[in-house]
Amino acid sequence: VFFLWFHPAMAPAMKRPAAAPPADAKANGDSNEVVILEYQELVEGKDLSAQIAKAYGPGGLGICGVRHVPGLQEVRRKLLPLAHRLATLPQETLESYERADAHYCVGWSRGREKFKGKPDMAKGSFYANPVWDDPAGGDETVREKYPYAATRNIWPKEVPGLEEAFKATGKLVYECGEHLVKHCDRFVESQHPEHGQRLHAAAYTNSRMLAGRLLHYFSPSEGNNTEDAWCGWHNDNSVITGLVPALWLYEDTGEEVPAGSVSSTGGLHVRGRDRSILRVALPSDCLGFQIGEASQILSGGTLVATPHQVRSHERKEGERPVCRETFALFIEPQWDAAIAPPKGVGYDAVLKEEESELIPPLSKRLKRTPPDVTPVVFGEYLADSFQEYYKHNN
């Protein structure tokens, strides 16, 4: 199940730390608050180094929001309800859009991830590359070698408008992410002058590896545990991951849930640098961007990925079933790209204070021991990550 390389949500629920209920991470303020950037400032090239450091540096949450992105509300309202429509199609119809030959990284996927040896039925995913319908550019050799990344898109005819809405949303996230990645490069370059624009080169100039993931989180049963995970603890492997604010719907009708009706336990949670667990509630007018481990490697640890998970809504006895719809875009280096820290920086800086409780340590997945500075092939690192997450979970 190689699609987990894109979003390896496989850490076991039993490994979550026992703690008080998670606090909310609010917008702007101390180290446990989400940094919110203005889209226009990103575009105009304003110096945002302090904000980038706060969001993505060793003391940050690894996530920020971008407000006032033109067209966000329109694409969000068009795409996310289609996740519900797709997920409620007959099972045999959905199975016709599964691509086992692409390791379930293209088309529909449900129950292909495993938690403690059992199929994960809590969510359904639809994968496609929103920018390149054929990432391999017709090269069948590439497609055969990297089927998880280079297989052509497929689109379900039973959900009219899905292809258009998926691509429009993905391209919006992709283009906004490009502005943000350039600011990340500037910040890293201020710390390591040899860095240059390596993040942008890896994620944009030299890559067609994009994983768009439309997600439907199925309603939990009545009286579920408040710490039930829809998606287990993991770090993203990407350079950066764009997140469209979630839409909460009634499972039975597809109608939007009124504001305030979703429990405070539901949604995205991150592990703060102080090791506290924080619920991140992005404002509905903000795109979220999480930094990934590829950026941590390429920046020499100047930017640091943060473990995160999605917890389910707490459904009390007698309450209507509530589901969650969202979209994530994993913006990654090319499958055969060699990535390494900036010149003069070792892997010891990348691995400093690495997380080893919630997720398998990055050092086990990179397989580089300082002072070794040999670059890592991104696809090989993905494969090693998959193997380590599988062992960690089972």
mmCIF file of C-alpha atoms in Angstrom:
data_model
loop_
_atom_site.group_PDB
_atom_site.id
_atom_site.type_symbol
_atom_site.label_atom_id
_atom_site.label_comp_id
_atom_site.label_asym_id
_atom_site.label_seq_id
_atom_site.Cartn_x
_atom_site.Cartn_y
_atom_site.Cartn_z
ATOM 1 C CA VAL A 1 0.000 0.000 0.000
ATOM 2 C CA PHE A 2 2.495 2.532 -1.228
ATOM 3 C CA PHE A 3 0.032 5.420 -1.230
ATOM 4 C CA LEU A 4 0.930 5.793 2.436
ATOM 5 C CA TRP A 5 4.240 7.219 1.295
ATOM 6 C CA PHE A 6 2.404 10.370 0.428
ATOM 7 C CA HIS A 7 0.677 10.623 3.782
ATOM 8 C CA PRO A 8 1.947 7.917 6.144
ATOM 9 C CA ALA A 9 -0.842 7.964 8.723
ATOM 10 C CA MET A 10 0.039 4.695 10.368
ATOM 11 C CA ALA A 11 1.270 5.388 13.891
ATOM 12 C CA PRO A 12 -0.706 3.274 16.382
ATOM 13 C CA ALA A 13 -3.289 4.856 18.607
ATOM 14 C CA MET A 14 -1.776 3.130 21.631
ATOM 15 C CA LYS A 15 1.343 5.256 21.312
ATOM 16 C CA ARG A 16 -0.412 8.574 21.864
ATOM 17 C CA PRO A 17 0.724 10.238 25.083
ATOM 18 C CA ALA A 18 -1.610 10.222 28.046
ATOM 19 C CA ALA A 19 -2.435 13.845 28.749
ATOM 20 C CA ALA A 20 -5.124 16.351 29.525
ATOM 21 C CA PRO A 21 -7.526 17.222 26.686
ATOM 22 C CA PRO A 22 -5.671 19.132 23.946
ATOM 23 C CA ALA A 23 -5.738 22.891 24.004
ATOM 24 C CA ASP A 24 -6.696 24.868 20.933
ATOM 25 C CA ALA A 25 -3.964 26.484 18.863
ATOM 26 C CA LYS A 26 -5.329 29.919 18.033
ATOM 27 C CA ALA A 27 -4.319 32.375 15.335
ATOM 28 C CA ASN A 28 -1.279 34.592 16.029
ATOM 29 C CA GLY A 29 0.406 35.149 19.429
ATOM 30 C CA ASP A 30 2.674 32.855 21.484
ATOM 31 C CA SER A 31 4.508 29.733 20.325
ATOM 32 C CA ASN A 32 1.328 27.643 20.532
ATOM 33 C CA GLU A 33 -0.583 29.849 18.126
ATOM 34 C CA VAL A 34 -0.934 29.407 14.401
ATOM 35 C CA VAL A 35 0.850 32.037 12.317
ATOM 36 C CA ILE A 36 -1.509 33.639 9.794
ATOM 37 C CA LEU A 37 -0.013 35.273 6.704
ATOM 38 C CA GLU A 38 -1.734 37.613 4.264
ATOM 39 C CA TYR A 39 -1.801 36.376 0.684
ATOM 40 C CA GLN A 40 -1.025 39.799 -0.737
ATOM 41 C CA GLU A 41 2.114 40.059 1.380
ATOM 42 C CA LEU A 42 3.272 36.705 0.046
ATOM 43 C CA VAL A 43 2.772 37.855 -3.533
ATOM 44 C CA GLU A 44 4.377 41.260 -3.039
ATOM 45 C CA GLY A 45 7.527 39.728 -1.576
ATOM 46 C CA LYS A 46 7.355 41.402 1.837
ATOM 47 C CA ASP A 47 10.003 40.175 4.275
ATOM 48 C CA LEU A 48 8.196 37.467 6.238
ATOM 49 C CA SER A 49 11.269 35.813 7.750
ATOM 50 C CA ALA A 50 10.110 36.298 11.331
ATOM 51 C CA GLN A 51 6.742 34.696 10.580
ATOM 52 C CA ILE A 52 8.340 31.806 8.667
ATOM 53 C CA ALA A 53 10.725 31.173 11.571
ATOM 54 C CA LYS A 54 7.855 31.214 14.051
ATOM 55 C CA ALA A 55 5.695 28.848 11.999
ATOM 56 C CA TYR A 56 8.273 26.408 10.664
ATOM 57 C CA GLY A 57 11.415 26.843 12.752
ATOM 58 C CA PRO A 58 12.460 24.544 15.621
ATOM 59 C CA GLY A 59 10.116 26.366 18.020
ATOM 60 C CA GLY A 60 7.057 26.451 15.740
ATOM 61 C CA LEU A 61 3.983 24.302 15.158
ATOM 62 C CA GLY A 62 5.038 23.381 11.622
ATOM 63 C CA ILE A 63 1.865 24.880 10.163
ATOM 64 C CA CYS A 64 0.674 28.306 9.079
ATOM 65 C CA GLY A 65 -2.416 29.785 7.464
ATOM 66 C CA VAL A 66 -2.670 32.068 4.440
ATOM 67 C CA ARG A 67 -5.652 34.420 4.503
ATOM 68 C CA HIS A 68 -7.512 36.115 1.637
ATOM 69 C CA VAL A 69 -6.424 33.693 -1.079
ATOM 70 C CA PRO A 70 -8.460 34.734 -4.149
ATOM 71 C CA GLY A 71 -11.023 32.097 -5.116
ATOM 72 C CA LEU A 72 -10.551 29.878 -2.048
ATOM 73 C CA GLN A 73 -14.153 29.946 -0.864
ATOM 74 C CA GLU A 74 -15.512 29.252 -4.336
ATOM 75 C CA VAL A 75 -13.359 26.164 -4.956
ATOM 76 C CA ARG A 76 -13.830 24.911 -1.391
ATOM 77 C CA ARG A 77 -17.615 25.067 -1.695
ATOM 78 C CA LYS A 78 -17.557 23.316 -5.074
ATOM 79 C CA LEU A 79 -15.130 20.514 -4.254
ATOM 80 C CA LEU A 80 -15.643 19.402 -0.665
ATOM 81 C CA PRO A 81 -19.339 18.425 -0.919
ATOM 82 C CA LEU A 82 -18.333 16.171 -3.823
ATOM 83 C CA ALA A 83 -16.212 14.129 -1.387
ATOM 84 C CA HIS A 84 -19.426 13.170 0.394
ATOM 85 C CA ARG A 85 -21.204 12.452 -2.874
ATOM 86 C CA LEU A 86 -18.344 10.237 -4.040
ATOM 87 C CA ALA A 87 -17.995 8.337 -0.757
ATOM 88 C CA THR A 88 -21.690 7.444 -0.700
ATOM 89 C CA LEU A 89 -21.680 5.805 -4.145
ATOM 90 C CA PRO A 90 -22.305 2.029 -4.196
ATOM 91 C CA GLN A 91 -19.282 0.008 -3.136
ATOM 92 C CA GLU A 92 -19.005 -1.789 -6.458
ATOM 93 C CA THR A 93 -18.901 1.564 -8.256
ATOM 94 C CA LEU A 94 -16.140 2.852 -5.988
ATOM 95 C CA GLU A 95 -14.131 -0.347 -6.391
ATOM 96 C CA SER A 96 -14.170 0.165 -10.155
ATOM 97 C CA TYR A 97 -12.065 3.307 -9.569
ATOM 98 C CA GLU A 98 -9.412 1.570 -7.468
ATOM 99 C CA ARG A 99 -5.981 1.178 -9.040
ATOM 100 C CA ALA A 100 -4.089 -1.630 -7.348
ATOM 101 C CA ASP A 101 -1.402 -1.384 -10.044
ATOM 102 C CA ALA A 102 -0.707 2.170 -8.814
ATOM 103 C CA HIS A 103 -0.609 0.982 -5.178
ATOM 104 C CA TYR A 104 -3.951 2.793 -4.621
ATOM 105 C CA CYS A 105 -2.247 6.161 -5.137
ATOM 106 C CA VAL A 106 -4.603 7.038 -7.995
ATOM 107 C CA GLY A 107 -8.389 6.967 -7.845
ATOM 108 C CA TRP A 108 -10.446 5.665 -4.925
ATOM 109 C CA SER A 109 -9.017 4.031 -1.804
ATOM 110 C CA ARG A 110 -10.699 2.806 1.346
ATOM 111 C CA GLY A 111 -9.581 0.092 3.729
ATOM 112 C CA ARG A 112 -6.151 -0.220 2.071
ATOM 113 C CA GLU A 113 -4.308 1.370 4.982
ATOM 114 C CA LYS A 114 -3.974 -0.802 8.049
ATOM 115 C CA PHE A 115 -4.008 -0.017 11.762
ATOM 116 C CA LYS A 116 -2.764 -2.905 13.931
ATOM 117 C CA GLY A 117 -3.396 -5.353 11.129
ATOM 118 C CA LYS A 118 -6.989 -4.267 10.485
ATOM 119 C CA PRO A 119 -8.227 -2.376 7.397
ATOM 120 C CA ASP A 120 -8.755 1.308 8.120
ATOM 121 C CA MET A 121 -12.376 2.001 7.183
ATOM 122 C CA ALA A 122 -12.591 5.367 8.948
ATOM 123 C CA LYS A 123 -11.902 7.376 5.798
ATOM 124 C CA GLY A 124 -12.127 7.195 2.045
ATOM 125 C CA SER A 125 -9.680 8.962 -0.288
ATOM 126 C CA PHE A 126 -9.651 9.957 -3.926
ATOM 127 C CA TYR A 127 -6.190 10.627 -5.365
ATOM 128 C CA ALA A 128 -5.184 12.522 -8.489
ATOM 129 C CA ASN A 129 -2.483 14.872 -9.723
ATOM 130 C CA PRO A 130 -4.310 18.189 -10.266
ATOM 131 C CA VAL A 131 -1.630 19.756 -12.480
ATOM 132 C CA TRP A 132 -0.372 16.880 -14.655
ATOM 133 C CA ASP A 133 -2.853 14.294 -15.948
ATOM 134 C CA ASP A 134 0.129 12.242 -17.094
ATOM 135 C CA PRO A 135 3.096 12.965 -14.789
ATOM 136 C CA ALA A 136 5.277 10.547 -16.768
ATOM 137 C CA GLY A 137 4.786 12.570 -19.941
ATOM 138 C CA GLY A 138 4.117 9.420 -21.946
ATOM 139 C CA ASP A 139 7.265 7.636 -20.749
ATOM 140 C CA GLU A 140 6.068 4.101 -19.995
ATOM 141 C CA THR A 141 9.422 3.161 -18.466
ATOM 142 C CA VAL A 142 8.987 5.866 -15.824
ATOM 143 C CA ARG A 143 5.382 4.824 -15.240
ATOM 144 C CA GLU A 144 6.390 1.197 -14.749
ATOM 145 C CA LYS A 145 9.162 2.121 -12.294
ATOM 146 C CA TYR A 146 7.134 4.691 -10.317
ATOM 147 C CA PRO A 147 3.457 3.679 -10.672
ATOM 148 C CA TYR A 148 2.476 5.345 -7.395
ATOM 149 C CA ALA A 149 3.546 8.741 -8.755
ATOM 150 C CA ALA A 150 3.385 8.514 -12.545
ATOM 151 C CA THR A 151 0.074 6.775 -13.309
ATOM 152 C CA ARG A 152 -2.479 8.739 -15.349
ATOM 153 C CA ASN A 153 -5.463 10.230 -13.528
ATOM 154 C CA ILE A 154 -8.889 8.596 -13.666
ATOM 155 C CA TRP A 155 -12.166 10.399 -12.944
ATOM 156 C CA PRO A 156 -15.547 8.925 -11.880
ATOM 157 C CA LYS A 157 -18.287 9.766 -14.362
ATOM 158 C CA GLU A 158 -20.873 9.276 -11.579
ATOM 159 C CA VAL A 159 -19.781 12.540 -9.918
ATOM 160 C CA PRO A 160 -20.155 15.300 -12.527
ATOM 161 C CA GLY A 161 -17.859 18.259 -11.952
ATOM 162 C CA LEU A 162 -15.356 16.387 -9.776
ATOM 163 C CA GLU A 163 -12.467 16.614 -12.230
ATOM 164 C CA GLU A 164 -12.984 20.339 -12.791
ATOM 165 C CA ALA A 165 -13.370 21.152 -9.088
ATOM 166 C CA PHE A 166 -10.445 18.923 -8.045
ATOM 167 C CA LYS A 167 -8.093 20.495 -10.571
ATOM 168 C CA ALA A 168 -9.205 24.052 -9.789
ATOM 169 C CA THR A 169 -8.665 23.510 -6.056
ATOM 170 C CA GLY A 170 -5.356 21.746 -6.538
ATOM 171 C CA LYS A 171 -3.980 24.436 -8.839
ATOM 172 C CA LEU A 172 -5.035 27.173 -6.412
ATOM 173 C CA VAL A 173 -3.220 25.432 -3.547
ATOM 174 C CA TYR A 174 -0.207 24.678 -5.757
ATOM 175 C CA GLU A 175 0.181 28.293 -6.899
ATOM 176 C CA CYS A 176 -0.266 29.734 -3.407
ATOM 177 C CA GLY A 177 2.231 27.204 -2.061
ATOM 178 C CA GLU A 178 4.798 28.364 -4.605
ATOM 179 C CA HIS A 179 4.773 31.875 -3.162
ATOM 180 C CA LEU A 180 5.171 30.476 0.348
ATOM 181 C CA VAL A 181 8.004 28.117 -0.618
ATOM 182 C CA LYS A 182 9.943 31.036 -2.094
ATOM 183 C CA HIS A 183 9.669 32.848 1.256
ATOM 184 C CA CYS A 184 10.853 29.677 3.022
ATOM 185 C CA ASP A 185 13.886 29.608 0.699
ATOM 186 C CA ARG A 186 14.726 33.211 1.558
ATOM 187 C CA PHE A 187 14.583 32.441 5.264
ATOM 188 C CA VAL A 188 16.759 29.322 4.946
ATOM 189 C CA GLU A 189 19.226 31.231 2.750
ATOM 190 C CA SER A 190 19.570 33.841 5.502
ATOM 191 C CA GLN A 191 20.808 31.032 7.771
ATOM 192 C CA HIS A 192 22.745 29.065 5.146
ATOM 193 C CA PRO A 193 23.903 31.243 2.211
ATOM 194 C CA GLU A 194 24.724 28.130 0.160
ATOM 195 C CA HIS A 195 21.069 27.081 0.212
ATOM 196 C CA GLY A 196 19.834 29.334 -2.598
ATOM 197 C CA GLN A 197 16.361 28.359 -3.907
ATOM 198 C CA ARG A 198 16.650 24.618 -3.305
ATOM 199 C CA LEU A 199 13.127 24.139 -1.923
ATOM 200 C CA HIS A 200 11.529 25.788 -4.927
ATOM 201 C CA ALA A 201 13.774 23.874 -7.308
ATOM 202 C CA ALA A 202 12.919 20.547 -5.646
ATOM 203 C CA ALA A 203 9.167 21.092 -5.369
ATOM 204 C CA TYR A 204 8.396 23.173 -8.455
ATOM 205 C CA THR A 205 11.126 23.625 -11.055
ATOM 206 C CA ASN A 206 12.221 19.993 -11.159
ATOM 207 C CA SER A 207 9.150 18.056 -10.011
ATOM 208 C CA ARG A 208 5.834 16.807 -11.347
ATOM 209 C CA MET A 209 5.198 14.726 -8.245
ATOM 210 C CA LEU A 210 1.968 16.025 -6.729
ATOM 211 C CA ALA A 211 -0.519 14.005 -4.717
ATOM 212 C CA GLY A 212 -3.938 15.600 -4.416
ATOM 213 C CA ARG A 213 -6.070 13.784 -1.843
ATOM 214 C CA LEU A 214 -9.795 14.421 -1.443
ATOM 215 C CA LEU A 215 -10.850 12.955 1.905
ATOM 216 C CA HIS A 216 -14.149 11.857 3.376
ATOM 217 C CA TYR A 217 -13.946 10.941 7.075
ATOM 218 C CA PHE A 218 -16.904 8.719 7.888
ATOM 219 C CA SER A 219 -18.983 9.445 10.978
ATOM 220 C CA PRO A 220 -17.910 7.632 14.127
ATOM 221 C CA SER A 221 -20.356 5.454 16.009
ATOM 222 C CA GLU A 222 -22.357 6.839 18.916
ATOM 223 C CA GLY A 223 -20.435 7.107 22.185
ATOM 224 C CA ASN A 224 -17.039 6.881 20.523
ATOM 225 C CA ASN A 225 -13.797 7.562 22.396
ATOM 226 C CA THR A 226 -12.853 11.264 22.261
ATOM 227 C CA GLU A 227 -9.285 10.289 21.317
ATOM 228 C CA ASP A 228 -10.312 8.107 18.379
ATOM 229 C CA ALA A 229 -8.059 8.911 15.445
ATOM 230 C CA TRP A 230 -9.427 9.299 11.934
ATOM 231 C CA CYS A 231 -5.806 9.583 10.850
ATOM 232 C CA GLY A 232 -2.857 8.490 13.008
ATOM 233 C CA TRP A 233 0.285 10.371 14.006
ATOM 234 C CA HIS A 234 2.693 11.060 11.169
ATOM 235 C CA ASN A 235 4.952 13.605 9.520
ATOM 236 C CA ASP A 236 4.388 14.488 5.879
ATOM 237 C CA ASN A 237 7.178 13.481 3.511
ATOM 238 C CA SER A 238 6.562 16.480 1.255
ATOM 239 C CA VAL A 239 8.351 19.780 0.837
ATOM 240 C CA ILE A 240 5.064 21.364 1.863
ATOM 241 C CA THR A 241 1.448 20.225 2.152
ATOM 242 C CA GLY A 242 -1.506 22.486 1.413
ATOM 243 C CA LEU A 243 -4.727 21.992 3.387
ATOM 244 C CA VAL A 244 -8.180 23.275 2.448
ATOM 245 C CA PRO A 245 -10.271 24.097 5.565
ATOM 246 C CA ALA A 246 -12.527 21.174 6.382
ATOM 247 C CA LEU A 247 -16.268 21.115 5.820
ATOM 248 C CA TRP A 248 -18.416 19.250 8.350
ATOM 249 C CA LEU A 249 -21.573 17.628 6.992
ATOM 250 C CA TYR A 250 -24.363 15.405 8.235
ATOM 251 C CA GLU A 251 -23.487 11.957 6.911
ATOM 252 C CA ASP A 252 -27.091 11.004 6.154
ATOM 253 C CA THR A 253 -28.065 14.053 4.070
ATOM 254 C CA GLY A 254 -24.867 15.884 3.079
ATOM 255 C CA GLU A 255 -26.169 19.106 4.670
ATOM 256 C CA GLU A 256 -23.658 21.366 6.379
ATOM 257 C CA VAL A 257 -23.474 21.089 10.153
ATOM 258 C CA PRO A 258 -24.337 24.367 11.940
ATOM 259 C CA ALA A 259 -21.446 26.270 13.485
ATOM 260 C CA GLY A 260 -20.671 25.104 17.016
ATOM 261 C CA SER A 261 -22.176 21.640 16.527
ATOM 262 C CA VAL A 262 -18.859 19.825 16.077
ATOM 263 C CA SER A 263 -17.165 18.667 19.276
ATOM 264 C CA SER A 264 -13.962 20.385 20.389
ATOM 265 C CA THR A 265 -12.090 17.095 19.959
ATOM 266 C CA GLY A 266 -12.674 16.846 16.217
ATOM 267 C CA GLY A 267 -10.128 17.876 13.570
ATOM 268 C CA LEU A 268 -6.400 18.378 13.095
ATOM 269 C CA HIS A 269 -4.058 18.055 16.090
ATOM 270 C CA VAL A 270 -0.328 18.736 16.201
ATOM 271 C CA ARG A 271 2.429 17.878 18.641
ATOM 272 C CA GLY A 272 3.814 21.202 19.882
ATOM 273 C CA ARG A 273 7.550 21.682 20.330
ATOM 274 C CA ASP A 274 6.902 21.633 24.099
ATOM 275 C CA ARG A 275 5.369 18.152 23.506
ATOM 276 C CA SER A 276 1.834 19.292 24.257
ATOM 277 C CA ILE A 277 -1.012 18.184 21.974
ATOM 278 C CA LEU A 278 -2.818 21.100 20.336
ATOM 279 C CA ARG A 279 -5.974 21.181 18.240
ATOM 280 C CA VAL A 280 -5.516 23.372 15.158
ATOM 281 C CA ALA A 281 -8.725 24.980 13.949
ATOM 282 C CA LEU A 282 -7.810 26.891 10.805
ATOM 283 C CA PRO A 283 -10.166 29.759 9.993
ATOM 284 C CA SER A 284 -12.425 28.863 7.066
ATOM 285 C CA ASP A 285 -10.970 31.745 5.038
ATOM 286 C CA CYS A 286 -7.384 30.418 5.301
ATOM 287 C CA LEU A 287 -5.416 27.844 3.399
ATOM 288 C CA GLY A 288 -3.220 25.795 5.723
ATOM 289 C CA PHE A 289 0.349 24.800 4.874
ATOM 290 C CA GLN A 290 2.313 22.188 6.817
ATOM 291 C CA ILE A 291 6.038 21.856 6.342
ATOM 292 C CA GLY A 292 7.244 18.371 5.421
ATOM 293 C CA GLU A 293 10.333 16.292 6.074
ATOM 294 C CA ALA A 294 11.764 16.961 2.616
ATOM 295 C CA SER A 295 12.026 20.621 3.650
ATOM 296 C CA GLN A 296 13.595 19.604 6.947
ATOM 297 C CA ILE A 297 16.274 17.695 5.014
ATOM 298 C CA LEU A 298 16.847 20.316 2.311
ATOM 299 C CA SER A 299 16.998 23.169 4.836
ATOM 300 C CA GLY A 300 19.417 21.377 7.150
ATOM 301 C CA GLY A 301 16.936 21.461 10.020
ATOM 302 C CA THR A 302 16.190 25.183 9.717
ATOM 303 C CA LEU A 303 12.598 24.155 8.968
ATOM 304 C CA VAL A 304 11.151 21.303 11.025
ATOM 305 C CA ALA A 305 8.195 19.016 10.297
ATOM 306 C CA THR A 306 5.755 18.394 13.144
ATOM 307 C CA PRO A 307 3.832 15.182 13.982
ATOM 308 C CA HIS A 308 0.101 15.598 13.458
ATOM 309 C CA GLN A 309 -3.088 13.548 13.300
ATOM 310 C CA VAL A 310 -6.823 13.982 12.682
ATOM 311 C CA ARG A 311 -9.143 13.054 15.541
ATOM 312 C CA SER A 312 -12.789 12.232 15.098
ATOM 313 C CA HIS A 313 -15.820 14.201 16.168
ATOM 314 C CA GLU A 314 -17.225 13.064 19.525
ATOM 315 C CA ARG A 315 -20.658 11.658 18.695
ATOM 316 C CA LYS A 316 -22.914 11.412 21.706
ATOM 317 C CA GLU A 317 -25.805 9.002 22.067
ATOM 318 C CA GLY A 318 -28.738 10.044 19.887
ATOM 319 C CA GLU A 319 -26.766 12.549 17.798
ATOM 320 C CA ARG A 320 -26.922 12.574 14.018
ATOM 321 C CA PRO A 321 -23.853 11.189 12.224
ATOM 322 C CA VAL A 322 -21.319 13.886 11.301
ATOM 323 C CA CYS A 323 -18.585 13.463 8.678
ATOM 324 C CA ARG A 324 -15.618 15.606 7.659
ATOM 325 C CA GLU A 325 -14.588 16.585 4.120
ATOM 326 C CA THR A 326 -11.235 18.066 3.216
ATOM 327 C CA PHE A 327 -8.534 18.256 0.541
ATOM 328 C CA ALA A 328 -4.765 18.012 0.904
ATOM 329 C CA LEU A 329 -2.088 18.596 -1.719
ATOM 330 C CA PHE A 330 1.321 17.012 -1.085
ATOM 331 C CA ILE A 331 3.921 19.021 -3.023
ATOM 332 C CA GLU A 332 6.978 16.802 -3.282
ATOM 333 C CA PRO A 333 10.378 16.414 -4.930
ATOM 334 C CA GLN A 334 10.506 14.328 -8.096
ATOM 335 C CA TRP A 335 10.485 10.583 -7.424
ATOM 336 C CA ASP A 336 14.129 10.153 -8.449
ATOM 337 C CA ALA A 337 15.447 13.441 -7.010
ATOM 338 C CA ALA A 338 18.504 13.408 -4.739
ATOM 339 C CA ILE A 339 17.958 15.571 -1.656
ATOM 340 C CA ALA A 340 20.455 16.586 1.041
ATOM 341 C CA PRO A 341 21.160 19.423 3.507
ATOM 342 C CA PRO A 342 22.809 22.633 2.248
ATOM 343 C CA LYS A 343 26.536 22.599 1.602
ATOM 344 C CA GLY A 344 28.434 22.650 4.888
ATOM 345 C CA VAL A 345 25.484 21.328 6.927
ATOM 346 C CA GLY A 346 25.345 17.728 8.148
ATOM 347 C CA TYR A 347 22.498 15.342 8.887
ATOM 348 C CA ASP A 348 23.105 15.899 12.594
ATOM 349 C CA ALA A 349 21.387 19.290 12.160
ATOM 350 C CA VAL A 350 18.465 17.639 10.336
ATOM 351 C CA LEU A 351 18.026 15.011 13.058
ATOM 352 C CA LYS A 352 18.407 17.280 16.071
ATOM 353 C CA GLU A 353 15.773 16.525 18.743
ATOM 354 C CA GLU A 354 14.002 14.095 16.426
ATOM 355 C CA GLU A 355 10.625 12.673 17.450
ATOM 356 C CA SER A 356 10.750 8.956 18.267
ATOM 357 C CA GLU A 357 7.645 8.284 20.368
ATOM 358 C CA LEU A 358 4.715 9.154 18.111
ATOM 359 C CA ILE A 359 6.403 8.320 14.798
ATOM 360 C CA PRO A 360 9.364 6.204 13.677
ATOM 361 C CA PRO A 361 12.535 8.310 13.989
ATOM 362 C CA LEU A 362 13.626 10.104 10.846
ATOM 363 C CA SER A 363 17.152 8.741 11.335
ATOM 364 C CA LYS A 364 15.876 5.189 10.784
ATOM 365 C CA ARG A 365 14.201 6.240 7.552
ATOM 366 C CA LEU A 366 17.012 8.395 6.168
ATOM 367 C CA LYS A 367 19.654 5.777 6.894
ATOM 368 C CA ARG A 368 22.392 8.404 7.089
ATOM 369 C CA THR A 369 24.798 8.557 10.024
ATOM 370 C CA PRO A 370 26.774 11.802 10.517
ATOM 371 C CA PRO A 371 29.310 12.739 9.227
ATOM 372 C CA ASP A 372 27.896 11.019 6.116
ATOM 373 C CA VAL A 373 26.488 13.769 3.850
ATOM 374 C CA THR A 374 25.474 11.553 0.903
ATOM 375 C CA PRO A 375 22.223 12.739 -0.731
ATOM 376 C CA VAL A 376 19.089 10.614 -0.330
ATOM 377 C CA VAL A 377 16.969 9.636 -3.334
ATOM 378 C CA PHE A 378 13.485 10.846 -2.480
ATOM 379 C CA GLY A 379 11.732 7.688 -3.707
ATOM 380 C CA GLU A 380 14.054 5.483 -1.642
ATOM 381 C CA TYR A 381 13.426 7.590 1.456
ATOM 382 C CA LEU A 382 9.677 7.166 0.834
ATOM 383 C CA ALA A 383 10.089 3.395 0.625
ATOM 384 C CA ASP A 384 12.126 3.300 3.835
ATOM 385 C CA SER A 385 9.546 5.523 5.542
ATOM 386 C CA PHE A 386 6.783 3.124 4.545
ATOM 387 C CA GLN A 387 8.652 0.157 5.990
ATOM 388 C CA GLU A 388 9.428 1.906 9.274
ATOM 389 C CA TYR A 389 5.864 3.187 9.727
ATOM 390 C CA TYR A 390 4.554 -0.316 9.065
ATOM 391 C CA LYS A 391 6.831 -1.778 11.751
ATOM 392 C CA HIS A 392 5.973 1.072 14.131
ATOM 393 C CA ASN A 393 2.269 0.331 13.685
ATOM 394 C CA ASN A 394 2.418 -3.425 13.905
#
